[in-house]
PDB file of C-alpha atoms and ligand atoms in Angstrom:
ATOM      1  CA  UNK A   1     106.910 104.366 106.235  1.00 69.00           C
ATOM      2  CA  UNK A   2     106.928 106.062 109.631  1.00 78.00           C
ATOM      3  CA  UNK A   3     104.216 106.744 112.193  1.00 85.00           C
ATOM      4  CA  UNK A   4     103.105 110.032 110.590  1.00 84.00           C
ATOM      5  CA  UNK A   5     102.463 108.349 107.242  1.00 84.00           C
ATOM      6  CA  UNK A   6     100.713 105.372 108.873  1.00 90.00           C
ATOM      7  CA  UNK A   7      98.380 107.784 110.709  1.00 90.00           C
ATOM      8  CA  UNK A   8      97.562 109.658 107.500  1.00 90.00           C
ATOM      9  CA  UNK A   9      97.003 106.341 105.667  1.00 93.00           C
ATOM     10  CA  UNK A  10      94.433 105.234 108.269  1.00 94.00           C
ATOM     11  CA  UNK A  11      92.825 108.693 108.284  1.00 94.00           C
ATOM     12  CA  UNK A  12      92.498 108.505 104.498  1.00 95.00           C
ATOM     13  CA  UNK A  13      91.045 104.978 104.324  1.00 96.00           C
ATOM     14  CA  UNK A  14      88.669 105.734 107.231  1.00 96.00           C
ATOM     15  CA  UNK A  15      87.234 108.739 105.373  1.00 96.00           C
ATOM     16  CA  UNK A  16      87.278 107.244 101.853  1.00 97.00           C
ATOM     17  CA  UNK A  17      84.049 105.907 100.346  1.00 97.00           C
ATOM     18  CA  UNK A  18      86.125 103.519  98.215  1.00 97.00           C
ATOM     19  CA  UNK A  19      87.761 101.749 101.162  1.00 98.00           C
ATOM     20  CA  UNK A  20      86.298  99.853 104.125  1.00 98.00           C
ATOM     21  CA  UNK A  21      88.221  99.923 107.415  1.00 98.00           C
ATOM     22  CA  UNK A  22      87.202  97.595 110.232  1.00 98.00           C
ATOM     23  CA  UNK A  23      88.867  97.161 113.617  1.00 97.00           C
ATOM     24  CA  UNK A  24      88.607  95.050 116.746  1.00 96.00           C
ATOM     25  CA  UNK A  25      89.238  96.613 120.162  1.00 95.00           C
ATOM     26  CA  UNK A  26      90.978  94.954 123.083  1.00 93.00           C
ATOM     27  CA  UNK A  27      89.970  95.006 126.752  1.00 91.00           C
ATOM     28  CA  UNK A  28      91.336  98.543 127.193  1.00 92.00           C
ATOM     29  CA  UNK A  29      89.478  99.879 124.189  1.00 93.00           C
ATOM     30  CA  UNK A  30      92.541 100.210 121.921  1.00 93.00           C
ATOM     31  CA  UNK A  31      92.489  98.696 118.425  1.00 93.00           C
ATOM     32  CA  UNK A  32      94.206  95.264 118.488  1.00 97.00           C
ATOM     33  CA  UNK A  33      93.292  94.079 114.992  1.00 98.00           C
ATOM     34  CA  UNK A  34      92.320  95.841 111.791  1.00 98.00           C
ATOM     35  CA  UNK A  35      91.586  95.197 108.138  1.00 98.00           C
ATOM     36  CA  UNK A  36      91.256  97.446 105.103  1.00 98.00           C
ATOM     37  CA  UNK A  37      89.466  96.464 101.923  1.00 98.00           C
ATOM     38  CA  UNK A  38      89.598  98.603  98.795  1.00 98.00           C
ATOM     39  CA  UNK A  39      86.609  98.640  96.465  1.00 97.00           C
ATOM     40  CA  UNK A  40      88.865 100.301  93.859  1.00 97.00           C
ATOM     41  CA  UNK A  41      92.376  98.870  94.390  1.00 96.00           C
ATOM     42  CA  UNK A  42      93.589  99.843  90.903  1.00 93.00           C
ATOM     43  CA  UNK A  43      93.483 103.538  91.850  1.00 94.00           C
ATOM     44  CA  UNK A  44      94.446 103.306  95.526  1.00 94.00           C
ATOM     45  CA  UNK A  45      98.182 104.017  95.165  1.00 90.00           C
ATOM     46  CA  UNK A  46      97.476 107.040  92.979  1.00 91.00           C
ATOM     47  CA  UNK A  47      94.914 108.358  95.489  1.00 94.00           C
ATOM     48  CA  UNK A  48      97.362 107.810  98.369  1.00 92.00           C
ATOM     49  CA  UNK A  49     100.037 109.737  96.467  1.00 89.00           C
ATOM     50  CA  UNK A  50      97.667 112.653  95.952  1.00 89.00           C
ATOM     51  CA  UNK A  51      95.943 112.717  99.345  1.00 87.00           C
ATOM     52  CA  UNK A  52      98.588 111.615 101.878  1.00 86.00           C
ATOM     53  CA  UNK A  53     102.270 112.522 102.418  1.00 78.00           C
ATOM     54  CA  UNK A  54     103.265 109.137 100.890  1.00 72.00           C
ATOM     55  CA  UNK A  55     105.794 110.673  98.495  1.00 75.00           C
ATOM     56  CA  UNK A  56     107.366 112.895 101.175  1.00 72.00           C
ATOM     57  CA  UNK A  57     107.598 109.943 103.594  1.00 73.00           C
ATOM     58  CA  UNK A  58     109.232 107.798 100.901  1.00 73.00           C
ATOM     59  CA  UNK A  59     111.734 110.540  99.995  1.00 75.00           C
ATOM     60  CA  UNK A  60     112.583 111.118 103.666  1.00 74.00           C
ATOM     61  CA  UNK A  61     113.349 107.435 104.056  1.00 73.00           C
ATOM     62  CA  UNK A  62     115.239 107.066 100.781  1.00 70.00           C
ATOM     63  CA  UNK A  63     118.642 106.275 102.344  1.00 75.00           C
ATOM     64  CA  UNK A  64     117.109 103.410 104.365  1.00 73.00           C
ATOM     65  CA  UNK A  65     115.030 102.244 101.403  1.00 68.00           C
ATOM     66  CA  UNK A  66     117.852 102.227  98.823  1.00 70.00           C
ATOM     67  CA  UNK A  67     118.956  98.606  99.457  1.00 71.00           C
ATOM     68  CA  UNK A  68     115.323  97.494  99.174  1.00 67.00           C
ATOM     69  CA  UNK A  69     114.845  99.511  95.999  1.00 65.00           C
ATOM     70  CA  UNK A  70     117.995  98.014  94.439  1.00 70.00           C
ATOM     71  CA  UNK A  71     116.624  94.518  95.142  1.00 66.00           C
ATOM     72  CA  UNK A  72     113.259  95.572  93.763  1.00 67.00           C
ATOM     73  CA  UNK A  73     114.762  96.872  90.515  1.00 68.00           C
ATOM     74  CA  UNK A  74     116.704  93.608  90.040  1.00 70.00           C
ATOM     75  CA  UNK A  75     113.655  91.439  90.829  1.00 68.00           C
ATOM     76  CA  UNK A  76     111.284  90.477  88.056  1.00 71.00           C
ATOM     77  CA  UNK A  77     107.649  91.665  88.200  1.00 70.00           C
ATOM     78  CA  UNK A  78     104.815  89.798  86.554  1.00 76.00           C
ATOM     79  CA  UNK A  79     102.151  91.641  88.443  1.00 79.00           C
ATOM     80  CA  UNK A  80      98.540  90.825  87.704  1.00 80.00           C
ATOM     81  CA  UNK A  81      96.323  93.907  88.093  1.00 80.00           C
ATOM     82  CA  UNK A  82      93.624  93.661  90.766  1.00 82.00           C
ATOM     83  CA  UNK A  83      90.255  93.466  89.066  1.00 87.00           C
ATOM     84  CA  UNK A  84      88.188  92.626  92.141  1.00 96.00           C
ATOM     85  CA  UNK A  85      87.754  94.531  95.399  1.00 98.00           C
ATOM     86  CA  UNK A  86      90.873  93.694  97.385  1.00 98.00           C
ATOM     87  CA  UNK A  87      91.596  93.030 101.044  1.00 98.00           C
ATOM     88  CA  UNK A  88      94.755  95.101 101.178  1.00 97.00           C
ATOM     89  CA  UNK A  89      95.738  94.514 104.779  1.00 97.00           C
ATOM     90  CA  UNK A  90      94.710  92.511 107.805  1.00 98.00           C
ATOM     91  CA  UNK A  91      96.603  92.064 111.037  1.00 97.00           C
ATOM     92  CA  UNK A  92      96.131  91.147 114.679  1.00 97.00           C
ATOM     93  CA  UNK A  93      98.548  92.240 117.424  1.00 97.00           C
ATOM     94  CA  UNK A  94     100.803  89.276 118.290  1.00 96.00           C
ATOM     95  CA  UNK A  95      99.413  88.983 121.844  1.00 95.00           C
ATOM     96  CA  UNK A  96      95.837  88.768 120.524  1.00 96.00           C
ATOM     97  CA  UNK A  97      96.289  86.134 117.801  1.00 95.00           C
ATOM     98  CA  UNK A  98      94.370  82.859 117.741  1.00 95.00           C
ATOM     99  CA  UNK A  99      91.267  84.389 119.407  1.00 96.00           C
ATOM    100  CA  UNK A 100      89.174  84.700 116.252  1.00 96.00           C
ATOM    101  CA  UNK A 101      89.777  88.435 115.827  1.00 97.00           C
ATOM    102  CA  UNK A 102      90.848  88.306 112.157  1.00 98.00           C
ATOM    103  CA  UNK A 103      87.999  85.887 111.413  1.00 97.00           C
ATOM    104  CA  UNK A 104      85.588  88.394 112.969  1.00 97.00           C
ATOM    105  CA  UNK A 105      87.043  91.193 110.819  1.00 98.00           C
ATOM    106  CA  UNK A 106      86.559  89.102 107.685  1.00 98.00           C
ATOM    107  CA  UNK A 107      82.973  88.391 108.731  1.00 97.00           C
ATOM    108  CA  UNK A 108      82.316  92.123 109.171  1.00 97.00           C
ATOM    109  CA  UNK A 109      83.966  93.021 105.833  1.00 98.00           C
ATOM    110  CA  UNK A 110      81.850  90.421 104.051  1.00 97.00           C
ATOM    111  CA  UNK A 111      78.691  91.772 105.702  1.00 97.00           C
ATOM    112  CA  UNK A 112      79.593  95.218 104.312  1.00 97.00           C
ATOM    113  CA  UNK A 113      80.417  93.796 100.843  1.00 97.00           C
ATOM    114  CA  UNK A 114      77.050  92.022 100.825  1.00 96.00           C
ATOM    115  CA  UNK A 115      75.389  95.418 101.462  1.00 95.00           C
ATOM    116  CA  UNK A 116      77.261  96.791  98.430  1.00 94.00           C
ATOM    117  CA  UNK A 117      76.055  93.804  96.357  1.00 95.00           C
ATOM    118  CA  UNK A 118      79.643  92.717  95.685  1.00 96.00           C
ATOM    119  CA  UNK A 119      79.848  88.997  94.842  1.00 96.00           C
ATOM    120  CA  UNK A 120      83.608  88.292  95.168  1.00 97.00           C
ATOM    121  CA  UNK A 121      86.830  89.826  96.450  1.00 98.00           C
ATOM    122  CA  UNK A 122      90.523  88.977  96.474  1.00 98.00           C
ATOM    123  CA  UNK A 123      93.521  88.994  98.761  1.00 98.00           C
ATOM    124  CA  UNK A 124      97.234  88.586  98.013  1.00 97.00           C
ATOM    125  CA  UNK A 125      99.742  87.153 100.429  1.00 97.00           C
ATOM    126  CA  UNK A 126     103.360  86.083 100.127  1.00 97.00           C
ATOM    127  CA  UNK A 127     103.575  82.626  98.577  1.00 97.00           C
ATOM    128  CA  UNK A 128     106.108  81.382 101.122  1.00 97.00           C
ATOM    129  CA  UNK A 129     105.303  78.026 102.799  1.00 96.00           C
ATOM    130  CA  UNK A 130     106.374  79.620 106.114  1.00 97.00           C
ATOM    131  CA  UNK A 131     103.642  82.280 105.790  1.00 97.00           C
ATOM    132  CA  UNK A 132     100.819  81.261 108.207  1.00 94.00           C
ATOM    133  CA  UNK A 133      98.378  83.559 106.368  1.00 96.00           C
ATOM    134  CA  UNK A 134      98.247  81.017 103.473  1.00 98.00           C
ATOM    135  CA  UNK A 135      96.629  78.410 105.735  1.00 97.00           C
ATOM    136  CA  UNK A 136      94.485  81.092 107.378  1.00 96.00           C
ATOM    137  CA  UNK A 137      92.888  81.950 104.005  1.00 98.00           C
ATOM    138  CA  UNK A 138      92.653  78.326 102.783  1.00 97.00           C
ATOM    139  CA  UNK A 139      90.766  77.296 105.917  1.00 96.00           C
ATOM    140  CA  UNK A 140      88.310  80.131 105.436  1.00 95.00           C
ATOM    141  CA  UNK A 141      87.234  79.075 101.963  1.00 94.00           C
ATOM    142  CA  UNK A 142      89.465  81.375  99.890  1.00 97.00           C
ATOM    143  CA  UNK A 143      90.214  79.830  96.484  1.00 97.00           C
ATOM    144  CA  UNK A 144      93.608  79.988  94.770  1.00 97.00           C
ATOM    145  CA  UNK A 145      93.289  82.262  91.743  1.00 96.00           C
ATOM    146  CA  UNK A 146      96.872  82.680  90.519  1.00 94.00           C
ATOM    147  CA  UNK A 147     100.297  83.992  91.320  1.00 95.00           C
ATOM    148  CA  UNK A 148     101.511  87.567  90.988  1.00 93.00           C
ATOM    149  CA  UNK A 149     105.216  88.389  91.182  1.00 92.00           C
ATOM    150  CA  UNK A 150     106.143  91.780  92.555  1.00 86.00           C
ATOM    151  CA  UNK A 151     109.815  92.732  92.339  1.00 82.00           C
ATOM    152  CA  UNK A 152     110.848  89.084  92.468  1.00 86.00           C
ATOM    153  CA  UNK A 153     108.551  88.163  95.379  1.00 90.00           C
ATOM    154  CA  UNK A 154     105.709  85.772  94.489  1.00 94.00           C
ATOM    155  CA  UNK A 155     102.278  86.502  95.960  1.00 96.00           C
ATOM    156  CA  UNK A 156      99.459  83.973  96.029  1.00 97.00           C
ATOM    157  CA  UNK A 157      96.165  85.460  94.869  1.00 97.00           C
ATOM    158  CA  UNK A 158      93.080  84.121  96.615  1.00 98.00           C
ATOM    159  CA  UNK A 159      89.490  85.035  95.846  1.00 97.00           C
ATOM    160  CA  UNK A 160      86.402  84.387  97.889  1.00 97.00           C
ATOM    161  CA  UNK A 161      82.740  84.424  96.881  1.00 96.00           C
ATOM    162  CA  UNK A 162      80.326  86.295  99.139  1.00 93.00           C
ATOM    163  CA  UNK A 163      77.256  84.352 100.120  1.00 79.00           C
ATOM    164  CA  UNK A 164      74.582  86.837  98.988  1.00 73.00           C
ATOM    165  CA  UNK A 165      71.519  85.002 100.317  1.00 65.00           C
ATOM    166  CA  UNK A 166      70.840  86.289 103.849  1.00 56.00           C
ATOM    167  CA  UNK A 167      70.331  83.522 106.375  1.00 51.00           C
ATOM    168  CA  UNK A 168      66.997  83.782 108.199  1.00 47.00           C
TER     169      UNK A 168
HETATM  170  C1  LIG B 201      96.993  86.095 109.891  1.00 97.34           C
HETATM  171  C2  LIG B 201      96.439  86.855 111.102  1.00 97.34           C
HETATM  172  C3  LIG B 201      95.775  88.159 110.620  1.00 97.34           C
HETATM  173  C4  LIG B 201      95.400  85.976 111.816  1.00 97.34           C
HETATM  174  O1  LIG B 201      94.863  86.741 112.898  1.00 97.34           O
HETATM  175  P1  LIG B 201      94.114  86.050 114.148  1.00 97.34           P
HETATM  176  O2  LIG B 201      93.337  87.109 114.847  1.00 97.34           O
HETATM  177  O3  LIG B 201      95.075  85.269 114.923  1.00 97.34           O
HETATM  178  O4  LIG B 201      93.110  85.064 113.379  1.00 97.34           O
HETATM  179  P2  LIG B 201      92.034  84.069 114.013  1.00 97.34           P
HETATM  180  O5  LIG B 201      92.205  84.027 115.499  1.00 97.34           O
HETATM  181  O6  LIG B 201      90.731  84.434 113.440  1.00 97.34           O
HETATM  182  O7  LIG B 201      92.488  82.695 113.379  1.00 97.34           O
HETATM  183  C5  LIG B 201      93.849  82.272 113.527  1.00 97.34           C
HETATM  184  C6  LIG B 201      94.049  80.848 113.175  1.00 97.34           C
HETATM  185  O8  LIG B 201      95.339  80.450 113.665  1.00 97.34           O
HETATM  186  C7  LIG B 201      95.196  79.619 114.834  1.00 97.34           C
HETATM  187  N1  LIG B 201      96.035  80.103 115.924  1.00 97.34           N
HETATM  188  C8  LIG B 201      96.116  79.553 117.116  1.00 97.34           C
HETATM  189  N2  LIG B 201      96.990  80.178 117.880  1.00 97.34           N
HETATM  190  C9  LIG B 201      97.476  81.174 117.149  1.00 97.34           C
HETATM  191  C10 LIG B 201      98.427  82.173 117.415  1.00 97.34           C
HETATM  192  N3  LIG B 201      99.049  82.284 118.584  1.00 97.34           N
HETATM  193  N4  LIG B 201      98.675  83.050 116.448  1.00 97.34           N
HETATM  194  C11 LIG B 201      98.045  82.965 115.275  1.00 97.34           C
HETATM  195  N5  LIG B 201      97.156  82.024 114.971  1.00 97.34           N
HETATM  196  C12 LIG B 201      96.863  81.119 115.911  1.00 97.34           C
HETATM  197  C13 LIG B 201      93.764  79.764 115.189  1.00 97.34           C
HETATM  198  O9  LIG B 201      93.348  78.562 115.821  1.00 97.34           O
HETATM  199  C14 LIG B 201      93.112  79.930 113.852  1.00 97.34           C
HETATM  200  O10 LIG B 201      93.131  78.719 113.145  1.00 97.34           O
HETATM  201  P3  LIG B 201      91.866  78.082 112.431  1.00 97.34           P
HETATM  202  O11 LIG B 201      92.149  78.249 110.979  1.00 97.34           O
HETATM  203  O12 LIG B 201      91.877  76.687 112.889  1.00 97.34           O
HETATM  204  O13 LIG B 201      90.658  78.855 112.885  1.00 97.34           O
HETATM  205  C15 LIG B 201      97.556  87.177 112.139  1.00 97.34           C
HETATM  206  O14 LIG B 201      98.268  85.984 112.427  1.00 97.34           O
HETATM  207  C16 LIG B 201      98.517  88.270 111.723  1.00 97.34           C
HETATM  208  O15 LIG B 201      98.297  89.455 112.005  1.00 97.34           O
HETATM  209  N6  LIG B 201      99.625  87.901 111.058  1.00 97.34           N
HETATM  210  C17 LIG B 201     100.613  88.876 110.628  1.00 97.34           C
HETATM  211  C18 LIG B 201     100.084  89.739 109.497  1.00 97.34           C
HETATM  212  C19 LIG B 201      99.645  88.893 108.315  1.00 97.34           C
HETATM  213  O16 LIG B 201     100.288  87.919 107.948  1.00 97.34           O
HETATM  214  N7  LIG B 201      98.542  89.341 107.691  1.00 97.34           N
HETATM  215  C20 LIG B 201      98.021  88.708 106.498  1.00 97.34           C
HETATM  216  C21 LIG B 201      98.812  89.218 105.326  1.00 97.34           C
HETATM  217  S1  LIG B 201      97.870  89.147 103.842  1.00 97.34           S
END
């Protein structure tokens, strides 16, 4: 969506009390991994439309997005609404992968969810056997909770229970 929109997205989620943004910094102090969890995913798109230049960015990129949109309109959607808090994005810079950074982000998000008294959350990732994130979630105790199809692309829904008892 362009660098300006991405900046305003991160500014919004960093200031929102309905989203949790966590990041890992590399040796030079720059963020090398980040994750965003929404406590209210059902309203996030509407809030982004109202509080960021999402619409303007989308309109500005319409010519480039038209082929994607055509595919999207043709593709079937059987989208299950998110009813749990949702991990909406997580990534690690390619050069920093395999060092436990995303695992650390998940640990930090779960610590924050525990403080909110939230017992379970979900994440959706493309249900393509070539997607390494599927194994990443499976190995971290995420449980398969269904399939959601967005514009013809199937997404695996995983949920994970938060251990609420603090270890001593
Ligand atoms: C999925 C992703 C966030 C994992 O980030 P990460 O910081 O590498 O995660 P970790 O280091 O905590 O764990 C990575 C796992 O892959 C293994 N791994 C080893 N080398 C790796 C490498 N070069 N790249 C990625 N993973 C590697 C790790 O050993 C670990 O396996 P484990 O399950 O045995 O612990 C990252 O690969 C990524 O940003 N992918 C692209 C974006 C994406 O798919 N996001 C999820 C969409 S919902």
